[in-house]
mmCIF file of C-alpha atoms in Angstrom:
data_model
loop_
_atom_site.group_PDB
_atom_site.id
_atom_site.type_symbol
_atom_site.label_atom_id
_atom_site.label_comp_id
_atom_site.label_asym_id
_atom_site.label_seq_id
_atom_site.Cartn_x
_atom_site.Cartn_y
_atom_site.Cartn_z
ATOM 1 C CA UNK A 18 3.665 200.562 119.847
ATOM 2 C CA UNK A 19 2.901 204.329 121.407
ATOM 3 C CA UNK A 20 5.912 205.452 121.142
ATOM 4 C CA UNK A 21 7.496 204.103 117.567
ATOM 5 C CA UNK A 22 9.201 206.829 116.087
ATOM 6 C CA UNK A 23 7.547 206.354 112.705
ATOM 7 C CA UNK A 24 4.156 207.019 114.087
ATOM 8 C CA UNK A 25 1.872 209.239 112.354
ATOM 9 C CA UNK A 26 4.243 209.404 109.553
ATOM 10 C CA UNK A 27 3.095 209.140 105.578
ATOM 11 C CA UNK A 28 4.812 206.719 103.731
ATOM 12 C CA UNK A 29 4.980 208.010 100.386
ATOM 13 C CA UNK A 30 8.437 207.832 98.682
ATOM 14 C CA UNK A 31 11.708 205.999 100.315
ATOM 15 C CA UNK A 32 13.595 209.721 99.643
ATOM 16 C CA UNK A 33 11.250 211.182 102.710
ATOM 17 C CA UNK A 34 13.509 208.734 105.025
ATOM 18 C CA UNK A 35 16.778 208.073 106.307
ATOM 19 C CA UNK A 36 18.559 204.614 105.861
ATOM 20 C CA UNK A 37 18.251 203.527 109.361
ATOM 21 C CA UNK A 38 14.388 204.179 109.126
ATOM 22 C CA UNK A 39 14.066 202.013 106.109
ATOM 23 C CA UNK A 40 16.339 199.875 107.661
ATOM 24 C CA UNK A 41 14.097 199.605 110.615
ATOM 25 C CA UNK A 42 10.691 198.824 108.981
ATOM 26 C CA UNK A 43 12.423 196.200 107.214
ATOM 27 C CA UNK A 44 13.341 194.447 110.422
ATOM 28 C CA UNK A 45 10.202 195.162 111.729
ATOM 29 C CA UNK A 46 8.725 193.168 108.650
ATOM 30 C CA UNK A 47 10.769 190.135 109.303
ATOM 31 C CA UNK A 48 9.358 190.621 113.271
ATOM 32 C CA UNK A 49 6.035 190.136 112.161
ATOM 33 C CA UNK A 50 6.668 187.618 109.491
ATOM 34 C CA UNK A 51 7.761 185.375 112.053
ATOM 35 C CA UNK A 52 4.804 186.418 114.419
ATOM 36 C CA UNK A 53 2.869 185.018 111.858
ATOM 37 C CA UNK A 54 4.703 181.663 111.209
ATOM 38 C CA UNK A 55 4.682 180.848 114.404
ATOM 39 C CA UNK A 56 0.845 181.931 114.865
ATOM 40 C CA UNK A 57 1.586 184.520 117.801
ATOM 41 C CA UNK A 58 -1.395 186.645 116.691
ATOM 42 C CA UNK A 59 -0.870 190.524 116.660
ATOM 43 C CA UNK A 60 -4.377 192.210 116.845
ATOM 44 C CA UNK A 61 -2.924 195.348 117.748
ATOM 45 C CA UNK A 62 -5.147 197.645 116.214
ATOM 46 C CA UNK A 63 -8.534 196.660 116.710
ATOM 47 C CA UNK A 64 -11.619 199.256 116.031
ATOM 48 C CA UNK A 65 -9.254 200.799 113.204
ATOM 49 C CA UNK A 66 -9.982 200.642 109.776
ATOM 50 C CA UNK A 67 -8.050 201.781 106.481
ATOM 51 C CA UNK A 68 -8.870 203.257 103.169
ATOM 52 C CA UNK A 69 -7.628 201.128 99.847
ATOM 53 C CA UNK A 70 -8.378 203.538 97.028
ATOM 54 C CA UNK A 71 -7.009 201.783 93.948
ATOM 55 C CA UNK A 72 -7.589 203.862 90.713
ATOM 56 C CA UNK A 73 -5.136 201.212 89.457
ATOM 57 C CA UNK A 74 -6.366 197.622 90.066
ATOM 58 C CA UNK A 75 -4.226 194.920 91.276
ATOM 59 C CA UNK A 76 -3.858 191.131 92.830
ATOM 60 C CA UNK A 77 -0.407 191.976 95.291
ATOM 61 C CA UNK A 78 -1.189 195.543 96.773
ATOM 62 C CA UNK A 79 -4.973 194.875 97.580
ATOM 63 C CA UNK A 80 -4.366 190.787 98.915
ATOM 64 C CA UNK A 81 -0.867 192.124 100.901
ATOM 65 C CA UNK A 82 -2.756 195.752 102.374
ATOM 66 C CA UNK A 83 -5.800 193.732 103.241
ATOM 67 C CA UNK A 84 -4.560 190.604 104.597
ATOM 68 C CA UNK A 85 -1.920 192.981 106.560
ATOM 69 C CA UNK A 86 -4.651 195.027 108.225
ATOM 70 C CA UNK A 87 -6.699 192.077 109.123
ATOM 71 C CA UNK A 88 -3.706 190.707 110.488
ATOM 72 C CA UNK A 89 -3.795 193.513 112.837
ATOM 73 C CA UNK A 90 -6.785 193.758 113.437
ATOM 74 C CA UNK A 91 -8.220 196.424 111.664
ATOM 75 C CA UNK A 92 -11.053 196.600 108.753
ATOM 76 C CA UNK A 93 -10.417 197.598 105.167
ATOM 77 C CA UNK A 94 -12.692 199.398 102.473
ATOM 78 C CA UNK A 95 -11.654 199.028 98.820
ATOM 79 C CA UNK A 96 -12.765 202.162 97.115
ATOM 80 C CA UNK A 97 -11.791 201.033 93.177
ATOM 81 C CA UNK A 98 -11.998 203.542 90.213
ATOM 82 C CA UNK A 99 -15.737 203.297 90.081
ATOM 83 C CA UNK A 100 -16.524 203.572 93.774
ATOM 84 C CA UNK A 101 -14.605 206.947 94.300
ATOM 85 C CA UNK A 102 -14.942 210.490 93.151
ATOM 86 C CA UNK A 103 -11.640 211.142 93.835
ATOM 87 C CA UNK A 104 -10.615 214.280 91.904
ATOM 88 C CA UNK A 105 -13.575 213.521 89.114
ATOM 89 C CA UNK A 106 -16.819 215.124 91.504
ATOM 90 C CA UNK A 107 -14.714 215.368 94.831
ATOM 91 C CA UNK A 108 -11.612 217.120 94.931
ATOM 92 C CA UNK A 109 -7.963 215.477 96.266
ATOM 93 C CA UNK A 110 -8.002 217.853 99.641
ATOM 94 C CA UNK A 111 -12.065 217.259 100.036
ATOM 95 C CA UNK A 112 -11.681 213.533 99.501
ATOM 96 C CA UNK A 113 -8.624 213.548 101.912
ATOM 97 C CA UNK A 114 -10.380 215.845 104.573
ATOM 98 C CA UNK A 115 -13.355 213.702 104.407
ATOM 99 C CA UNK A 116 -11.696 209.770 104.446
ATOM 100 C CA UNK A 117 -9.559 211.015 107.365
ATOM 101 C CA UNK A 118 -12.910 211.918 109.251
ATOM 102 C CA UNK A 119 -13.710 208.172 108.979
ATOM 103 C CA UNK A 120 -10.184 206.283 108.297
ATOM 104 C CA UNK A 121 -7.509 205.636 110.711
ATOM 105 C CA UNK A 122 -5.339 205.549 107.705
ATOM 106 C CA UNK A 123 -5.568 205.717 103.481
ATOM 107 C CA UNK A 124 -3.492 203.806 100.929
ATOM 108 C CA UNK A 125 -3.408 205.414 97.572
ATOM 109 C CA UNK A 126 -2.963 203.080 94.093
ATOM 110 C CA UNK A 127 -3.318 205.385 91.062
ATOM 111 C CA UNK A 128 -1.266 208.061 88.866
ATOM 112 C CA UNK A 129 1.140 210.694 89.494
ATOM 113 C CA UNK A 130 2.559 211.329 92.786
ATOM 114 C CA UNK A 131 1.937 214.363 93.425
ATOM 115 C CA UNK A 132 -2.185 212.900 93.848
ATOM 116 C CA UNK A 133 -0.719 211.127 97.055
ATOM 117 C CA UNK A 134 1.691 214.066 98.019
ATOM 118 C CA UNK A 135 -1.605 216.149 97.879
ATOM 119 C CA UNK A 136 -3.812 213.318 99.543
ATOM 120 C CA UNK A 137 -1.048 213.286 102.735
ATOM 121 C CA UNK A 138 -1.295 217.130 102.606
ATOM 122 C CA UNK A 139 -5.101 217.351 103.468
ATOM 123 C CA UNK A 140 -5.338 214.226 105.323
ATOM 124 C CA UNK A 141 -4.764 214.362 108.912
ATOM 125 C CA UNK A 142 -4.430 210.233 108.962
ATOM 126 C CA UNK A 143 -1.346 208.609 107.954
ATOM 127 C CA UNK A 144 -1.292 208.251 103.724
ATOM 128 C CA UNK A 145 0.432 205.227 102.170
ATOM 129 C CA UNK A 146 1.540 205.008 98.918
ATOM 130 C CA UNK A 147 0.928 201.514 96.924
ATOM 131 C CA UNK A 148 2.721 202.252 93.842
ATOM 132 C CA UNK A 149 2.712 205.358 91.817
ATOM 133 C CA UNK A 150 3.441 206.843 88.170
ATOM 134 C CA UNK A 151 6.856 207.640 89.612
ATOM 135 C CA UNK A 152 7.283 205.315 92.708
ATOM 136 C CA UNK A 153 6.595 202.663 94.464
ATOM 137 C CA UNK A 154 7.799 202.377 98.327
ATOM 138 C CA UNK A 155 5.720 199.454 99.370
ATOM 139 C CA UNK A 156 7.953 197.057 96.455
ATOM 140 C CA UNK A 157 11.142 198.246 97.670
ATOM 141 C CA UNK A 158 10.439 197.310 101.161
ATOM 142 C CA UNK A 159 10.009 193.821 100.259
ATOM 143 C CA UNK A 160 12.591 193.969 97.850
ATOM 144 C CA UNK A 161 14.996 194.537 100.880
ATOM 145 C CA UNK A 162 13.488 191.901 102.951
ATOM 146 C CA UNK A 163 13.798 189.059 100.471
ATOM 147 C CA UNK A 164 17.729 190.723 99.883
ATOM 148 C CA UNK A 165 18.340 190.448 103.410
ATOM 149 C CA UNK A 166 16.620 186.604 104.216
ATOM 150 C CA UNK A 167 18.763 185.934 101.335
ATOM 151 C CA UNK A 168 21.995 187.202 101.944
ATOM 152 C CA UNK A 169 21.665 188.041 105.176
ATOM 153 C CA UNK A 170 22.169 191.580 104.846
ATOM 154 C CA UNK A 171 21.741 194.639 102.334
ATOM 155 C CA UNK A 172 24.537 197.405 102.352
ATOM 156 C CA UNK A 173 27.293 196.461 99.443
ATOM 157 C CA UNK A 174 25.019 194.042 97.551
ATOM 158 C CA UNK A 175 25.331 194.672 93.929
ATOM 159 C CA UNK A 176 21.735 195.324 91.938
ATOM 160 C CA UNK A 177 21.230 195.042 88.177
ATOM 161 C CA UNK A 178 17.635 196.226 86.621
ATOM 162 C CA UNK A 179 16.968 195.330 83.241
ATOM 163 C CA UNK A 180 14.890 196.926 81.016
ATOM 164 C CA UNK A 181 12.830 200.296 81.088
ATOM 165 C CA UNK A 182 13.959 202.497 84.360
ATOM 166 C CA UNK A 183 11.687 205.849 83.999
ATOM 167 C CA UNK A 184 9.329 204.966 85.756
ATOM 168 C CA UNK A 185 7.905 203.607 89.409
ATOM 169 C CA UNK A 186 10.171 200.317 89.885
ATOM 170 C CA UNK A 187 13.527 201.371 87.847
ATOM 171 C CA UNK A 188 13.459 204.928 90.036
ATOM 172 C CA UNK A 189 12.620 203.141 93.451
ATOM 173 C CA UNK A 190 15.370 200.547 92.878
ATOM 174 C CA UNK A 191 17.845 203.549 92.391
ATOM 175 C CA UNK A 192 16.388 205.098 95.414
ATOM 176 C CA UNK A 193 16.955 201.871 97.411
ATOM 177 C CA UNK A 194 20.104 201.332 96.266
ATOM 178 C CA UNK A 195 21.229 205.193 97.098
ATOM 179 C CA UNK A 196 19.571 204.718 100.425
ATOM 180 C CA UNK A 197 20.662 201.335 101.395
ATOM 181 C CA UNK A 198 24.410 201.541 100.541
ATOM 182 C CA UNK A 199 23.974 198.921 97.461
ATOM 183 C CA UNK A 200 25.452 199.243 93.987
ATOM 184 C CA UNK A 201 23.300 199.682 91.390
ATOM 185 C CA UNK A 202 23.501 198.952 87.083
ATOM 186 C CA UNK A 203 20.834 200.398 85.347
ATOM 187 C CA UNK A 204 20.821 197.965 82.277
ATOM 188 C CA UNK A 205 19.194 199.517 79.327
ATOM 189 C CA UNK A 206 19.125 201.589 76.047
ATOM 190 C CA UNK A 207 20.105 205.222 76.933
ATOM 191 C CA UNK A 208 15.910 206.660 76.717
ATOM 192 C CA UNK A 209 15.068 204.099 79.027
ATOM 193 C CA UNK A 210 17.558 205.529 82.096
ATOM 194 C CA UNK A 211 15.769 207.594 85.297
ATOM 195 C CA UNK A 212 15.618 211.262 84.618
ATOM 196 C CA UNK A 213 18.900 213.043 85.488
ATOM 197 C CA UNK A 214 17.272 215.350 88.097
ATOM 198 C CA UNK A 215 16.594 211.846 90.424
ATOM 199 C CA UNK A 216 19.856 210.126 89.411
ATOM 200 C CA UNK A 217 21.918 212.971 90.515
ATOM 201 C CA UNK A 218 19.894 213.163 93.844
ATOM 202 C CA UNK A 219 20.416 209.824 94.111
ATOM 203 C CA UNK A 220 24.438 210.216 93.434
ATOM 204 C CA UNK A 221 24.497 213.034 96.126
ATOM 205 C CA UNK A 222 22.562 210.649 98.972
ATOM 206 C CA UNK A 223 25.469 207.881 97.463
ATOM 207 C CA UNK A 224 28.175 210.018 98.562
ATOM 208 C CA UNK A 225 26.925 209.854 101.883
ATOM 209 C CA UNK A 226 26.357 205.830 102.247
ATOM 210 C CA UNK A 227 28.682 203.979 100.058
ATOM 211 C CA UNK A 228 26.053 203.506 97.256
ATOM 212 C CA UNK A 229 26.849 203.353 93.443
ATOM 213 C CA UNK A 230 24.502 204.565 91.121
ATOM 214 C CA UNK A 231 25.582 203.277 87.542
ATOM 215 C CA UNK A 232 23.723 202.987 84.203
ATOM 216 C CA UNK A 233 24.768 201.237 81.203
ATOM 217 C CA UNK A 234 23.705 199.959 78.098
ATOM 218 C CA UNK A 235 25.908 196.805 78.000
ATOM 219 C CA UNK A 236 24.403 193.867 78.862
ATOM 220 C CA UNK A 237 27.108 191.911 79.917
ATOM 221 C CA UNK A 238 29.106 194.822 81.819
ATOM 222 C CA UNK A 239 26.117 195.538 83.571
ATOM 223 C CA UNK A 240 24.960 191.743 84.746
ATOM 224 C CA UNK A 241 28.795 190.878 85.811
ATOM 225 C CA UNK A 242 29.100 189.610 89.229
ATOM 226 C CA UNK A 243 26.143 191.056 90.487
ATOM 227 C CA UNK A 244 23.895 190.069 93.706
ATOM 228 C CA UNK A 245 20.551 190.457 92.372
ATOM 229 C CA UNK A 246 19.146 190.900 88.494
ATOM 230 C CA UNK A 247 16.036 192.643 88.932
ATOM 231 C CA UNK A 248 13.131 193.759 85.609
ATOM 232 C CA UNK A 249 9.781 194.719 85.078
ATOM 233 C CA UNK A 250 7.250 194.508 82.010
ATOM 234 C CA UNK A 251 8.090 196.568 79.602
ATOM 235 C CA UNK A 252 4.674 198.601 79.023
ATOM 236 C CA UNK A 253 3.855 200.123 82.504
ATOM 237 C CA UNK A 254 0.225 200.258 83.492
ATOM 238 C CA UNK A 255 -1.662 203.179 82.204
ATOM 239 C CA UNK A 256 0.803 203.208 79.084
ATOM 240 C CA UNK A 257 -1.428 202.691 75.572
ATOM 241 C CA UNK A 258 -1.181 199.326 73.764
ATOM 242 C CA UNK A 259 0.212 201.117 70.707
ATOM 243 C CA UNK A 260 3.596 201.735 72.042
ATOM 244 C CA UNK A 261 4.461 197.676 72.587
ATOM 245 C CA UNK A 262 5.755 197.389 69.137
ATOM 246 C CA UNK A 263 8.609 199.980 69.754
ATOM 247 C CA UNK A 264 9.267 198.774 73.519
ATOM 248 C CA UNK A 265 9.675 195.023 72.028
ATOM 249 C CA UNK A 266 11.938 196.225 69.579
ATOM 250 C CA UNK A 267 14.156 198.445 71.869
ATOM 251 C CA UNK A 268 13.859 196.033 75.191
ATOM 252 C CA UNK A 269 14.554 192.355 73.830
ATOM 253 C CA UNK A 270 18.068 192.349 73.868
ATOM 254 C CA UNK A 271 17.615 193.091 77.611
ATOM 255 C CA UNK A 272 15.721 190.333 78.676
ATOM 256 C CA UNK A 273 16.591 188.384 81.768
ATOM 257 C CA UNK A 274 17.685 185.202 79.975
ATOM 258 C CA UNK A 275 19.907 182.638 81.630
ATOM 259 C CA UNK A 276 23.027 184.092 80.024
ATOM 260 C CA UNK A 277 22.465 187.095 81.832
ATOM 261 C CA UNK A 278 22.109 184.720 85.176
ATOM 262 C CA UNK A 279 25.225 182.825 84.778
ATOM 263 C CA UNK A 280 26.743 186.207 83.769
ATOM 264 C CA UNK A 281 25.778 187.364 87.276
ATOM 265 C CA UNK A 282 26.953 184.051 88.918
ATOM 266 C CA UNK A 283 25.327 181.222 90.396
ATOM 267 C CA UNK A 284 24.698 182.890 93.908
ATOM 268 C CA UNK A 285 22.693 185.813 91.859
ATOM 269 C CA UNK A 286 19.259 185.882 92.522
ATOM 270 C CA UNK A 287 16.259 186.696 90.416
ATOM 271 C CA UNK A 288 13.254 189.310 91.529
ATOM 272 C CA UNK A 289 10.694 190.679 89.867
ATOM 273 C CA UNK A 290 7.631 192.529 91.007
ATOM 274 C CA UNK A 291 5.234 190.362 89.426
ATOM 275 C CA UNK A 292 3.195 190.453 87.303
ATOM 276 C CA UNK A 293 5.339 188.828 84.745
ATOM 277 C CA UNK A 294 4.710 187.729 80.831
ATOM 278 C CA UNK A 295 7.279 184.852 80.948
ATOM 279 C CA UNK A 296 5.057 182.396 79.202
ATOM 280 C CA UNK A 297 1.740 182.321 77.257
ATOM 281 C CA UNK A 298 -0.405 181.945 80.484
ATOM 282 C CA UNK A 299 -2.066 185.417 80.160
ATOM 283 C CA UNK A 300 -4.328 187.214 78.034
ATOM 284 C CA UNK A 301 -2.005 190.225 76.626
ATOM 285 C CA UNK A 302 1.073 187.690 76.732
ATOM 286 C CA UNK A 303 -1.103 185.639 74.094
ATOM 287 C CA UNK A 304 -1.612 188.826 72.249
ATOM 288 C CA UNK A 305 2.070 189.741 72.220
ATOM 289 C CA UNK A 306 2.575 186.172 70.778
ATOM 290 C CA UNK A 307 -0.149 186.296 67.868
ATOM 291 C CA UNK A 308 1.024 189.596 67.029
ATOM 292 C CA UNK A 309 4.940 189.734 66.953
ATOM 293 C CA UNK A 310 5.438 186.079 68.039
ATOM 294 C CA UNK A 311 7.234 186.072 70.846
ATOM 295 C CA UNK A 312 6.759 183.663 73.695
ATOM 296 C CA UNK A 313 8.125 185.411 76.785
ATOM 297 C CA UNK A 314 8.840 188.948 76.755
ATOM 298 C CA UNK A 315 11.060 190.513 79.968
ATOM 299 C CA UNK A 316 12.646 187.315 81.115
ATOM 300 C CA UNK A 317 12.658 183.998 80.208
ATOM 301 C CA UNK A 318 10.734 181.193 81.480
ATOM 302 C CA UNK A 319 13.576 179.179 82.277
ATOM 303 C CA UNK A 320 14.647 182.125 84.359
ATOM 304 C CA UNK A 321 11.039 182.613 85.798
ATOM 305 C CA UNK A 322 11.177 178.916 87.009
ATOM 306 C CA UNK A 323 14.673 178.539 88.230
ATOM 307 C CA UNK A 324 15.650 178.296 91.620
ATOM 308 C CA UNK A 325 17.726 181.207 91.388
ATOM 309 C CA UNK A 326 13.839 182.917 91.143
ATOM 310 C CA UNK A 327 12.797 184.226 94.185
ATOM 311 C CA UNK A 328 9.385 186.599 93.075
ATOM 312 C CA UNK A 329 6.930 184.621 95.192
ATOM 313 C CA UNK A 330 9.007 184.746 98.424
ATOM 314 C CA UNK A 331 9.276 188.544 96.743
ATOM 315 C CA UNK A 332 5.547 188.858 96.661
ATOM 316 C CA UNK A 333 5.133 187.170 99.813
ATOM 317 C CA UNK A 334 6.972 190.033 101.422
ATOM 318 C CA UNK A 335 4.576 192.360 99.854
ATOM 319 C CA UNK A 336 2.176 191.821 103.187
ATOM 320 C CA UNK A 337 4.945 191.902 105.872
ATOM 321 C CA UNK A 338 6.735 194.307 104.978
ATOM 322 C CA UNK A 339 3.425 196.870 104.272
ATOM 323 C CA UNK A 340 1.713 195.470 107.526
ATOM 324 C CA UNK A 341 5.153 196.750 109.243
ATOM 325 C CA UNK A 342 4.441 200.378 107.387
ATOM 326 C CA UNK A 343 1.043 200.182 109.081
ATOM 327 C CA UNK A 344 1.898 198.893 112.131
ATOM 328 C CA UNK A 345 4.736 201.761 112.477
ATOM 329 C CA UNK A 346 2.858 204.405 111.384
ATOM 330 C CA UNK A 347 -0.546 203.926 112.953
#
């Protein structure tokens, strides 16, 4: 554990390492997913505790970060919008300076990412990022992982996302892809594509490992033959109700439908990172319904629910693969 060459390292955006590292904390994540199967325990870092400041709630990041550091040992201290003063009465750099005084380590959930670039900058503790405006490592991670117990392995597997790609998941699949040696189709209406500045970085660090970076806005030229049809919702949190209207217009003839599936092939698999309006079973799916009548929105349900679907073993990975960040980096 000493002497892991990730140690003491932030883990902020997939673009701050090389393949081999990402590489690495993947197979560290299937390690210690089988540590856990087979109940080897793995209290490694006992005494330590970690910092979960989540100015954006959620059910995977908090469960997967704090069932991962009790896992390992450690305590955790969920700090959500109302229990920190993070940049509102206590600056980024004071907050940092003082949570690293107490901390062994601090995971950031929130807005832009230059908050957690700034956070890792003051902090002299290890800074994790749980999913930003523009990125989110910690998905990818597992994303890999449930590739690779699929497949079997990574490099030269063909990715399609469907749907909006500006923001955290659509740029961190690119990312992947670039990183990882995979193909990547970027399936949607031309507004919806990553900004041009991270594409062409992306192209560049392509040239390098065998990667294609592709986007399209055919459906069916963009879902052929491909190893894994990834989407997201199509408002991203943070994002005002008011713009669902337009997105629903310019998004439905993306969604994940079994067309799209069979387009793929019947070895494709299905991921998503959850959560997912596939049915009326939430609150703001309901809403979507009453007000424009739709009944599933990104993807089907019969998608959702087939066993081409693997999001659960997805979200699963969530807490291996960010209890191998920890355990590298700490």
């Amino acid at each position: 554990m000493d002497g892991h060459p990730l140690k003491g390292r932030d883990f902020l955006k997939l673009l701050d390492f090389e393949p081999e590292e990402i590489m690495g904390l993947v197979d560290l994540a299937a390690e210690l997913k089988r540590k856990k199967e087979d109940g080897i325990p793995h209290y490694v870092f006992r005494g330590m505790n970690v910092a979960l400041i989540f100015e954006k709630t959620s059910t995977r990041t908090r469960c997967a970060f704090e069932v991962a550091a009790h896992d390992l040992g450690m305590g955790t201290t969920y700090l959500n919008p109302k229990d920190s003063q993070l940049g509102k009465k206590e600056s980024i750099k004071d907050t940092a300076r003082v949570l690293s005084g107490m901390f062994d380590g601090i995971e950031y959930r929130g807005f832009g990412q230059d908050i957690v670039e700034e956070l890792a900058e003051y902090s002299s503790v290890p800074v994790f990022n749980g999913l930003t405006n523009e990125f989110h490592p910690t998905q990818m991670l597992a994303d890999l992982l449930t590739i690779k117990e699929y497949y079997g392995s990574i490099k030269g597997r063909k990715l399609a996302y469907f749907g909006d790609a500006r923001y955290n998941t659509g740029n961190s699949l690119m990312v992947a892809a670039a990183k990882m040696g995979m193909a990547i189709n970027i399936v949607a209406p031309k507004k919806y594509w990553p900004n041009e500045e991270l594409t062409e970085q992306c192209r560049t660090i392509a040239e390098e490992t065998g990667a294609e970076i592709n986007c399209t806005e055919d459906v069916d030229e963009g879902s052929h033959d491909v190893d894994v049809v990834s989407t997201d919702v199509w408002v991203s949190m943070g994002e005002p109700d008011e713009i669902w209207e337009e997105r629903i217009r310019d998004l439905t003839p993306y969604r994940v439908t079994g067309r799209i599936m069979n387009n793929a092939g019947e070895d494709a698999i299905f991921m998503h990172c959850l959560p997912s309006f596939h049915d009326l079973g939430t609150e703001t799916g309901r809403i979507i319904h009453e007000k424009f009548g739709l009944t599933e929105m990104e993807v089907t349900d019969e998608v959702f629910e087939s066993p081409q679907s693997l999001v659960f073993q997805e979200a699963e990975n969530r807490m291996h693969t960010i209890k191998a960040v920890m355990y590298a980096m700490l």
